[in-house]
Tab-separated table of C-alpha atoms and ligand atoms in Angstrom:
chain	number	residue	atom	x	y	z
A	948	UNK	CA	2.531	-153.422	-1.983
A	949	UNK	CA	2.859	-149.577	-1.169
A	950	UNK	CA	4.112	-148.873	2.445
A	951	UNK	CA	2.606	-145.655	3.591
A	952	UNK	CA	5.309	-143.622	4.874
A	953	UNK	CA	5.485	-139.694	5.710
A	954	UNK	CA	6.179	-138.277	2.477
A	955	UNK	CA	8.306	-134.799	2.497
A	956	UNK	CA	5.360	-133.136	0.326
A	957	UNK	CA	2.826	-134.167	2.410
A	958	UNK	CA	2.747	-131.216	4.290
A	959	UNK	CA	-1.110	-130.698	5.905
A	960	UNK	CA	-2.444	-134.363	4.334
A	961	UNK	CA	-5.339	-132.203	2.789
A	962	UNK	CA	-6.931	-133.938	-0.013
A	963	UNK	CA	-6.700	-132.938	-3.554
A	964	UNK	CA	-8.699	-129.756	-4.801
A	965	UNK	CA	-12.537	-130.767	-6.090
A	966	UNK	CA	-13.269	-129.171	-9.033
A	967	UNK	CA	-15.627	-126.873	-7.890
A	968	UNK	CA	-12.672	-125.243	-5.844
A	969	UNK	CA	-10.489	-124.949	-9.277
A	970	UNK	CA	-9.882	-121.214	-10.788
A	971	UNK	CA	-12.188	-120.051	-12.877
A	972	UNK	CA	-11.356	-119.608	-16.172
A	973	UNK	CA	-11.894	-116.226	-16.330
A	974	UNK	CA	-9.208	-115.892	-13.087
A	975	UNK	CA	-6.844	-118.234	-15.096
A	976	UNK	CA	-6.600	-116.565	-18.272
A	977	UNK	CA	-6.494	-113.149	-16.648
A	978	UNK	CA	-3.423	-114.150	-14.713
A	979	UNK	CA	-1.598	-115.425	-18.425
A	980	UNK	CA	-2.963	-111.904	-19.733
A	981	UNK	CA	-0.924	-110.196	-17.002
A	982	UNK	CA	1.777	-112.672	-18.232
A	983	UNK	CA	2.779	-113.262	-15.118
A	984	UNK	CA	3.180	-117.041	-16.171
A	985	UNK	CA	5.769	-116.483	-18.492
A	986	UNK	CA	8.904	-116.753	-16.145
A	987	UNK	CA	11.853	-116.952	-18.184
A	988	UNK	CA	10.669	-116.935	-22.100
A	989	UNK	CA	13.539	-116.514	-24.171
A	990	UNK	CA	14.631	-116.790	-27.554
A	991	UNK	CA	15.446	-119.836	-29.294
A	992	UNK	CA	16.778	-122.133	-26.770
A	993	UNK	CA	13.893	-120.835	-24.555
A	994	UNK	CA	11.761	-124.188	-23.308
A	995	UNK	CA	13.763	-125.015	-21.811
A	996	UNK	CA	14.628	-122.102	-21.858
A	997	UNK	CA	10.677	-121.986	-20.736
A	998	UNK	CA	-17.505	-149.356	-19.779
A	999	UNK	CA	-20.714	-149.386	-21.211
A	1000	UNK	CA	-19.454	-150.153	-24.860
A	1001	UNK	CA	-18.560	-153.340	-24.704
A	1002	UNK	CA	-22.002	-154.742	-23.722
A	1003	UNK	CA	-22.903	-151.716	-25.937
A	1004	UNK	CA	-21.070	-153.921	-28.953
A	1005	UNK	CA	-22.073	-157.252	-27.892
A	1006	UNK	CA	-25.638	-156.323	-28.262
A	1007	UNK	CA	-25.376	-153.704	-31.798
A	1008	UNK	CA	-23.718	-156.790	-33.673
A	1009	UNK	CA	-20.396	-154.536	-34.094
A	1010	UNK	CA	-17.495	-157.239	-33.921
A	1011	UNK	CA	-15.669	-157.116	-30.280
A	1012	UNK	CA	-12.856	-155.934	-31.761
A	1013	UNK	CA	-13.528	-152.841	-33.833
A	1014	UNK	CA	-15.470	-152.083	-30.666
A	1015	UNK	CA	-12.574	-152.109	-28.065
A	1016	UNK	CA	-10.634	-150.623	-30.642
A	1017	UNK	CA	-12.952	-147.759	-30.729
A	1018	UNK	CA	-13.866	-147.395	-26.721
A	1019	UNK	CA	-10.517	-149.399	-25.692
A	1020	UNK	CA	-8.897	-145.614	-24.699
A	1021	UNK	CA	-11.691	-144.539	-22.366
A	1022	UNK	CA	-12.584	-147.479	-20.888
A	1023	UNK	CA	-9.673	-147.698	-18.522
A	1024	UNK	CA	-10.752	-144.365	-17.090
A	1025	UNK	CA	-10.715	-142.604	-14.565
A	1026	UNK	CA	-8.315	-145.109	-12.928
A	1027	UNK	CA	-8.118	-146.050	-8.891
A	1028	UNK	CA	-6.273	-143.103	-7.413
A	1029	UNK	CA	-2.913	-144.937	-5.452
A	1030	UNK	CA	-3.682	-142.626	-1.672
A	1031	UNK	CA	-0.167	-142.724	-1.039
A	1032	UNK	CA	0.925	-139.867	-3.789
A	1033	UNK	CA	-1.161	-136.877	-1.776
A	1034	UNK	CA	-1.092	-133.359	-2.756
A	1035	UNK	CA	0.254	-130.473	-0.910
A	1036	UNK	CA	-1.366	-128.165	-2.660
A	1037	UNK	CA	-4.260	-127.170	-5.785
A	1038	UNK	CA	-4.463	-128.433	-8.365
A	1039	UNK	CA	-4.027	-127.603	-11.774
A	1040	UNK	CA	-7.377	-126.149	-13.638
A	1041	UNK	CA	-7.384	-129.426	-16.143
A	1042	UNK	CA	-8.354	-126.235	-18.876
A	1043	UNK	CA	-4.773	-124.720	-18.311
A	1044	UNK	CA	-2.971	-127.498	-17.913
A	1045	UNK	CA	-3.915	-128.791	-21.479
A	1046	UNK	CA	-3.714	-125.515	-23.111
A	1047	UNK	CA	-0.541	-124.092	-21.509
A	1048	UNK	CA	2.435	-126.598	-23.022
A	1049	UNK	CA	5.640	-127.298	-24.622
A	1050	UNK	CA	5.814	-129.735	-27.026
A	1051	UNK	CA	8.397	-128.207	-29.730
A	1052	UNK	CA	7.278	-130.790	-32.454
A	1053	UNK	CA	4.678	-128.809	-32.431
A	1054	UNK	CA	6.059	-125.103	-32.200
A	1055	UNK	CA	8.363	-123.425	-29.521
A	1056	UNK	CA	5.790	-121.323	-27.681
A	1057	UNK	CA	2.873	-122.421	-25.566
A	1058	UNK	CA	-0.286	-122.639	-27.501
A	1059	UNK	CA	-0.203	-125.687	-29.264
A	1060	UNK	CA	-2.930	-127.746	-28.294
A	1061	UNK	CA	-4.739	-127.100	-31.324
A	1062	UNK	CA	-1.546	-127.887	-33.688
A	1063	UNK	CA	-0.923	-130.964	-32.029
A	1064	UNK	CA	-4.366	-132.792	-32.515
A	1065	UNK	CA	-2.473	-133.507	-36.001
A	1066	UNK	CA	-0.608	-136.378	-34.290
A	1067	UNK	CA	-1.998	-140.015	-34.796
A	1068	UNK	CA	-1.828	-141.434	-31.766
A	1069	UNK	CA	-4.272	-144.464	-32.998
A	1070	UNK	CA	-2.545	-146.565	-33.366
A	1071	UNK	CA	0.301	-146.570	-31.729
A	1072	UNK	CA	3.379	-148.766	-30.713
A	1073	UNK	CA	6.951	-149.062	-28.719
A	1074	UNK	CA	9.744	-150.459	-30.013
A	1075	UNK	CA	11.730	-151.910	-26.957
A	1076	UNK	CA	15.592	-153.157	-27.789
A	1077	UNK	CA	19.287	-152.233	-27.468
A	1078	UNK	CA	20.399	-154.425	-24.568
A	1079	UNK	CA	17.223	-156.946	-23.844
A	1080	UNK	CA	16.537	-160.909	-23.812
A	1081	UNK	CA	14.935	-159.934	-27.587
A	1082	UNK	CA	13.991	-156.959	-29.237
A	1083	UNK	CA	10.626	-156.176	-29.545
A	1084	UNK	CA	7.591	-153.823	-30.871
A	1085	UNK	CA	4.647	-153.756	-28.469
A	1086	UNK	CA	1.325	-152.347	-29.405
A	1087	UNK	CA	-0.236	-149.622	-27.739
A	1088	UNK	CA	-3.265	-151.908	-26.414
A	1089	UNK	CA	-1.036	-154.873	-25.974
A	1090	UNK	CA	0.774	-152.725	-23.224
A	1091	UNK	CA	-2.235	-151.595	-21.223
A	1092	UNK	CA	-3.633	-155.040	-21.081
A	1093	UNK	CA	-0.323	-156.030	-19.155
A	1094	UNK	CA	-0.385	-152.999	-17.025
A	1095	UNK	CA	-2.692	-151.889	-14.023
A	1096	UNK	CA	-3.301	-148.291	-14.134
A	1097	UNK	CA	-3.680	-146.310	-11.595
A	1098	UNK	CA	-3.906	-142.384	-11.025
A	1099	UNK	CA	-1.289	-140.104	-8.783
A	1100	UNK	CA	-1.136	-136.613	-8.444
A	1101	UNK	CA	2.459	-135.453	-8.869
A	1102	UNK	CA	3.923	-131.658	-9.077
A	1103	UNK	CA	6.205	-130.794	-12.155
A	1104	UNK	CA	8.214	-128.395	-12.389
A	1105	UNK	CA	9.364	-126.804	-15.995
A	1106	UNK	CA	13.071	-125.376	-16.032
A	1107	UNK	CA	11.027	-122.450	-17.412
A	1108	UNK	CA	9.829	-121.772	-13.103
A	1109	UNK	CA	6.199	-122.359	-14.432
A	1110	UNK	CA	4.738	-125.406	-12.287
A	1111	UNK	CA	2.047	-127.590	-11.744
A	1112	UNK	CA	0.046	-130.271	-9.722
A	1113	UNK	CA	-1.681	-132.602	-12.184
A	1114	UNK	CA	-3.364	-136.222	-11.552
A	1115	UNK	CA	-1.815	-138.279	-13.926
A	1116	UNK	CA	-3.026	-142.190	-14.644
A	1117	UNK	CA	-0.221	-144.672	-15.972
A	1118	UNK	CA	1.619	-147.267	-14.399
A	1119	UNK	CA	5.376	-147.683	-12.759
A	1120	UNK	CA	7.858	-147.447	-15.612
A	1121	UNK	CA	9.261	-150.659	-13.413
A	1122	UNK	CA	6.945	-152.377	-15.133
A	1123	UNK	CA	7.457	-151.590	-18.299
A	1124	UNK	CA	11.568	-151.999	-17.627
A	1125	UNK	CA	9.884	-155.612	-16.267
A	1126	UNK	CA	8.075	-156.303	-19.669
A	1127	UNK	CA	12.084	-155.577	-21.874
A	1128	UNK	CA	13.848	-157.933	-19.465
A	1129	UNK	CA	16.979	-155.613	-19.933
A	1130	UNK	CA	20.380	-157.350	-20.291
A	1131	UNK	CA	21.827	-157.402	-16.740
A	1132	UNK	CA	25.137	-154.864	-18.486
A	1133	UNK	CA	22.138	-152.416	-19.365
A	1134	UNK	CA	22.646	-149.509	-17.414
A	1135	UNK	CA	20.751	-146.187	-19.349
A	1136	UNK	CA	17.162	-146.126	-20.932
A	1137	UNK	CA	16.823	-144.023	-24.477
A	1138	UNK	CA	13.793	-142.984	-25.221
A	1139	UNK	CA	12.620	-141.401	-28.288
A	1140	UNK	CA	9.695	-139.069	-29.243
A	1141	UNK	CA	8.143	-140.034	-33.015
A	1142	UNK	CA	9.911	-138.616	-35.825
A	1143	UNK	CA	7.284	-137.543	-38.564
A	1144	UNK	CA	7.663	-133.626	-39.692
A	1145	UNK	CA	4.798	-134.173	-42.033
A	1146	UNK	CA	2.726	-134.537	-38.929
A	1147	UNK	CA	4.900	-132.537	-36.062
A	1148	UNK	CA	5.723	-129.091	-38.453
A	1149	UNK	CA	7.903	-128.245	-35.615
A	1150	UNK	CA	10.730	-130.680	-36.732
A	1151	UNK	CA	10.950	-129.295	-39.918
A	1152	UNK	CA	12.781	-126.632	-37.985
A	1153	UNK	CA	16.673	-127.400	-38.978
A	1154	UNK	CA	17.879	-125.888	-35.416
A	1155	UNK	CA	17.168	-128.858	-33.334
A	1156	UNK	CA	18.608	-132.054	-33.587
A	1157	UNK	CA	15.407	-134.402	-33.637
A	1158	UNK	CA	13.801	-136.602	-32.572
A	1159	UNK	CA	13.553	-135.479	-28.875
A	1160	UNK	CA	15.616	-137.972	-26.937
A	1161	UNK	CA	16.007	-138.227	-22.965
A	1162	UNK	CA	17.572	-140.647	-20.658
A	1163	UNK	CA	17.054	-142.210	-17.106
A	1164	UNK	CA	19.568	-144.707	-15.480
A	1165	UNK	CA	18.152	-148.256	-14.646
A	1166	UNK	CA	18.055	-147.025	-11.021
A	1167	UNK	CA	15.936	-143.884	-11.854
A	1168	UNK	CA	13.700	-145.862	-13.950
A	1169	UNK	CA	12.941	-148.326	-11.538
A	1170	UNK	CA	12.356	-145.901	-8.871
A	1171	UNK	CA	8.915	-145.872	-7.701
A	1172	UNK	CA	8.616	-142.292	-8.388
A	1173	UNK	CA	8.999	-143.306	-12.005
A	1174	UNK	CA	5.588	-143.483	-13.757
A	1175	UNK	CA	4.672	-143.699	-17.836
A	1176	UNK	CA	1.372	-141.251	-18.004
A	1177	UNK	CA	-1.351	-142.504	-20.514
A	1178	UNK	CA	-4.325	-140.424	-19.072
A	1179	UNK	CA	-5.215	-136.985	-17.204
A	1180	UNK	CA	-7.858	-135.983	-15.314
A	1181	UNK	CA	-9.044	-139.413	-15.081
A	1182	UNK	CA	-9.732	-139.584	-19.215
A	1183	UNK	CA	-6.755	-140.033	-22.090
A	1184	UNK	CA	-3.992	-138.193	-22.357
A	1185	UNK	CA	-4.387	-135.266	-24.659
A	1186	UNK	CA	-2.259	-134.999	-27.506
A	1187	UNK	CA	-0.302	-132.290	-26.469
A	1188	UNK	CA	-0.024	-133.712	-23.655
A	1189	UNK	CA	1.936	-136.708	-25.225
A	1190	UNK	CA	-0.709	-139.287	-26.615
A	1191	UNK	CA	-0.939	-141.641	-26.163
A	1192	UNK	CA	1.971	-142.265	-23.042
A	1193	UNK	CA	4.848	-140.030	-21.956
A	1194	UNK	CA	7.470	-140.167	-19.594
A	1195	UNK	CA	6.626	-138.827	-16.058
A	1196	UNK	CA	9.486	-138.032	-13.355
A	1197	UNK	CA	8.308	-135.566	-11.019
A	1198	UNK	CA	11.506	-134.630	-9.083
A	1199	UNK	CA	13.534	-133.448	-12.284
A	1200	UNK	CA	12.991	-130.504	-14.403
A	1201	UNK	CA	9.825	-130.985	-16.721
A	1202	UNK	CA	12.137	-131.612	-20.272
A	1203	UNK	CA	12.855	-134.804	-18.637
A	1204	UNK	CA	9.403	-135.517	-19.351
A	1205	UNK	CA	9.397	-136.961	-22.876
A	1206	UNK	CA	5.958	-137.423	-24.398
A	1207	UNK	CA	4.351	-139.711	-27.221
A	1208	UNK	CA	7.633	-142.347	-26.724
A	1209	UNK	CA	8.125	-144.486	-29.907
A	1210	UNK	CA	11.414	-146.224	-29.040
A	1211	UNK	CA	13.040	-147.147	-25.720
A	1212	UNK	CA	16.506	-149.071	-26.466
A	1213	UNK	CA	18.368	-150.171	-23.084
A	1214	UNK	CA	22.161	-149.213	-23.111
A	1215	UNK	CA	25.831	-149.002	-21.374
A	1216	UNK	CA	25.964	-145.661	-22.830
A	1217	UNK	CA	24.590	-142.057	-21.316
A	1218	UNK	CA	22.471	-141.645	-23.811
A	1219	UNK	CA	22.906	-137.593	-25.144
A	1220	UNK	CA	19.367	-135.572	-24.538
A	1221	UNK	CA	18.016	-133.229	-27.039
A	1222	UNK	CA	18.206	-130.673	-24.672
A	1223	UNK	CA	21.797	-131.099	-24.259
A	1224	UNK	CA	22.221	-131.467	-27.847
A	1225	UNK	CA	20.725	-127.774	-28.022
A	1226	UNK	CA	22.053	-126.035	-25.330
A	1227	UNK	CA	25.044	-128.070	-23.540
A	1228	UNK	CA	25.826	-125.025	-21.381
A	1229	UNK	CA	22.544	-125.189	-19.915
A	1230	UNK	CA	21.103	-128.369	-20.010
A	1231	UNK	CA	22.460	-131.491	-18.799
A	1232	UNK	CA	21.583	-135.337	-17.807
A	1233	UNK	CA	20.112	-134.813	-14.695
A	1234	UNK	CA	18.236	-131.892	-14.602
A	1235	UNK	CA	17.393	-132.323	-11.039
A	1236	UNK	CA	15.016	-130.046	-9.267
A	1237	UNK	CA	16.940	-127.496	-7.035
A	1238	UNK	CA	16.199	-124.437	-5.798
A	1239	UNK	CA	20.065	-123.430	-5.039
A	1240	UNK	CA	20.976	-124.391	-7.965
A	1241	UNK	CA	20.314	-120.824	-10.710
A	1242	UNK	CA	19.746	-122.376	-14.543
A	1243	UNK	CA	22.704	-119.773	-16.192
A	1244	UNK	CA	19.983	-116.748	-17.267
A	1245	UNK	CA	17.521	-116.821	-14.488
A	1246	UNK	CA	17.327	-118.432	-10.578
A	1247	UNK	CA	15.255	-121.218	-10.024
A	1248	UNK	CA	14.429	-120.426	-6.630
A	1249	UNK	CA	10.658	-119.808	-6.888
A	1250	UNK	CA	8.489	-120.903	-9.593
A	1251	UNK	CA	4.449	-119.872	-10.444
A	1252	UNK	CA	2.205	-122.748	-10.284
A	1253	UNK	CA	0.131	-122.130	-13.811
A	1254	UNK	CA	-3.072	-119.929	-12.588
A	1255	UNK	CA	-1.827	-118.812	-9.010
A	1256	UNK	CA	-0.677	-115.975	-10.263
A	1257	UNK	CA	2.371	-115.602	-7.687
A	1258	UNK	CA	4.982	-117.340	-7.024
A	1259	UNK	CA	6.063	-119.651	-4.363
A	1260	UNK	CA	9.331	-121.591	-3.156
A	1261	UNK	CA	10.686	-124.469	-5.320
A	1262	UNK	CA	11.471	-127.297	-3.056
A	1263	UNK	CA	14.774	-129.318	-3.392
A	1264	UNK	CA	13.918	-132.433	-5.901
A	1265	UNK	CA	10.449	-130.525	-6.238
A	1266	UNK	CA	9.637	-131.432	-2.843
A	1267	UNK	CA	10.143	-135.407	-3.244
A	1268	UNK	CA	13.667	-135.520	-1.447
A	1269	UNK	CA	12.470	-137.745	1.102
A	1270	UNK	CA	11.575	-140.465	-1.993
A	1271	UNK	CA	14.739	-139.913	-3.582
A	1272	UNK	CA	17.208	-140.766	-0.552
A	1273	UNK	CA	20.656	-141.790	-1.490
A	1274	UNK	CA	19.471	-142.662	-5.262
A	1275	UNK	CA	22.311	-140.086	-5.913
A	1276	UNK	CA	24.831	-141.008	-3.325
A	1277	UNK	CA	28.265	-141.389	-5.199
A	1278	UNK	CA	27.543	-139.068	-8.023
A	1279	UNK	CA	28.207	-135.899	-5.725
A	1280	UNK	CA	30.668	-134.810	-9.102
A	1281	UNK	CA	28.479	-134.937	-11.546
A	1282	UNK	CA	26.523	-131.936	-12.420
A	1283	UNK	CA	22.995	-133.333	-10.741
A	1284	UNK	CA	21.274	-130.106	-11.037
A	1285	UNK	CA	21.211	-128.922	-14.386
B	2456	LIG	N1	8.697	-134.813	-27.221
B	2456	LIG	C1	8.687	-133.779	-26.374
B	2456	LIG	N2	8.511	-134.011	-25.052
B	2456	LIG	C2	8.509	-132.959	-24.180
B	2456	LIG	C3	8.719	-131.626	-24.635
B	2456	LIG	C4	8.890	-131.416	-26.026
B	2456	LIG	O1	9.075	-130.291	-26.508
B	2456	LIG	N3	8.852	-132.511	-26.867
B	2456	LIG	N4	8.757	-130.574	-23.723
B	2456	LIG	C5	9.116	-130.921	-22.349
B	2456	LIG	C6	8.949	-129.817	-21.419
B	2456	LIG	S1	10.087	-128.607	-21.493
B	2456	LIG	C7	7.963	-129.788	-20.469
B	2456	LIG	S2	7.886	-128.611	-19.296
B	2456	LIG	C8	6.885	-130.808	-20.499
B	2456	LIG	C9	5.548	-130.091	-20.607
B	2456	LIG	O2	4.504	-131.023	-20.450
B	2456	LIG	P1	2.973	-130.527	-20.526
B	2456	LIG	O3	2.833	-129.776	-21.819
B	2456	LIG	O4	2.155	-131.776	-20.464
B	2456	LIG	O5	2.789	-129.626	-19.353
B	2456	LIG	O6	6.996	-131.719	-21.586
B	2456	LIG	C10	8.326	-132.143	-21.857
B	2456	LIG	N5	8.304	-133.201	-22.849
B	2457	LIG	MO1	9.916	-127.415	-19.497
């Protein structure tokens, strides 16, 4: 049961942006013309360094299953929106937000949307293990029929300064931590993008160590905040997005974010990210949003929300302090910021 309690990004409670108000396209790609979206490109080590078919089958003769198969994606969409993540500001034009992306599997610059319809997300499953009651591989459509989904709109904020305020529809990673009854010693989540260069060209590239990895502690992961993303803008997630589910933690930098998750094995051990296998002067565990903190080649006191064409104050865990609490009291030493 959510409490409703005043949220530190609720600023005015004004409802989210219909999309009638969105930015034109026209305004949108003008502003990435300008290239006043690309903050902090670099070179290599940049990203970081930037229900109708159902009955529909019942009554064609086309056996249930094949039939859910085939519709099961979009009929859990759009989902119930949960009224207690609000919006403090627009959102995202749901054109730019799937066309603007990093997914290095897929390349290390922006426009990969088109590369990354390559990846078969159908079908699809987890592998859950490491430290649980048993190991186990659960399908893709065996998950969502033990999940309820529901949308939120969250901010994220890339390390790059680009931002932006997306509705996302998933359900608690709780739940999921719930589902791999992890071994009480358990104290990290792994996760782990697919492997397949055949597929993802990008990891034929012999400079990064894949697959992308990232990490959570059992306390982040069970932190409300803490949501697995398997749709936007109330339909499927797009593939370069990360079909068919992806990690979503909206008050750490946007690598933390790992998309189309294949593996999640429960540990003792920090697990070691890809980004910090990259680039371990510049990327580390946490990579919690702050504004005072400066990344070491640029600040990361202001960031551009994709299509505003300005920029605007980054807010201290990107504006979700007032969730976060003391989640971090006792690790004042470790580098929490980066
Ligand atoms: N597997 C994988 N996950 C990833 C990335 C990636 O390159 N590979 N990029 C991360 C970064 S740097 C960001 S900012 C977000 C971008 O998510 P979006 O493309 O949906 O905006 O995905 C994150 N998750
Ligand atoms: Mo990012």
């Amino acid at each position: 049961m959510l409490v409703k309690i005043k949220r530190s990004w609720e600023l005015p409670d004004r409802a989210a942006t219909p999309e009638s108000l969105y930015l034109s396209r026209r305004q949108v790609s003008k502003s990435i013309a300008a290239g006043s979206i690309l903050a902090a490109a670099g070179p290599i080590l940049s990203a970081c360094s930037e229900e109708q078919s159902q009955a529909e089958a019942a009554n064609s003769g086309i056996p249930e299953e094949i039939a859910n198969h085939q519709s099961g994606a979009n009929a859990y969409y759009p989902a119930p929106r949960n009224s207690a993540y609000t919006m403090d500001r627009d959102l995202t034009p749901e054109d730019l937000a799937t066309s603007y992306n990093n997914f290095y599997e897929f390349g290390t610059h922006k426009q990969i949307s088109r590369a990354a319809q390559a990846l078969q997300s159908d079908p699809w499953s987890i592998e859950i293990g490491g430290m649980v009651e048993s190991p186990k591989r659960i399908g893709f459509d065996d998950l969502m029929r033990q999940v309820n989904l529901e949308e939120r709109l969250y901010r994220h904020r890339c390390v790059e300064a680009w931002s932006m305020a997306v509705p996302w529809s998933g359900f608690p990673l709780a739940r999921l931590v719930e589902l791999a009854a992890p071994l009480s010693g358990a104290k990290y989540l792994r996760f782990e993008t697919l492997h397949d260069p055949s597929t993802m060209t990008g990891q034929q590239a012999g400079f990064y160590e894949w697959p992308y990895v990232e990490g959570l502690t059992m306390a982040e992961a069970t932190h409300e905040l803490s949501f697995i993303a398997t749709g936007l803008y109330g339909k499927p997630i797009p593939k370069q997005n990360g079909a068919p589910l992806r990690l979503v933690v909206p008050w750490k930098y946007g690598f933390k974010a790992i998309k189309s998750i294949v593996r999640i094995t429960f540990t003792d051990e920090r697990p070691v990210t890809f980004w910090q296998s990259s680039g371990p002067r510049e990327y580390g565990f946490w990579a919690n949003v702050n504004p005072e903190v400066a990344h070491r080649r640029w600040s990361q006191a202001q960031e551009e929300p994709l299509g505003l064409g300005h920029r605007v104050p980054t807010l201290l865990f990107n504006g979700y302090a007032g969730e976060i609490g003391d989640l971090y009291a006792g690790l004042e030493h470790e580098p929490l910021y980066m």
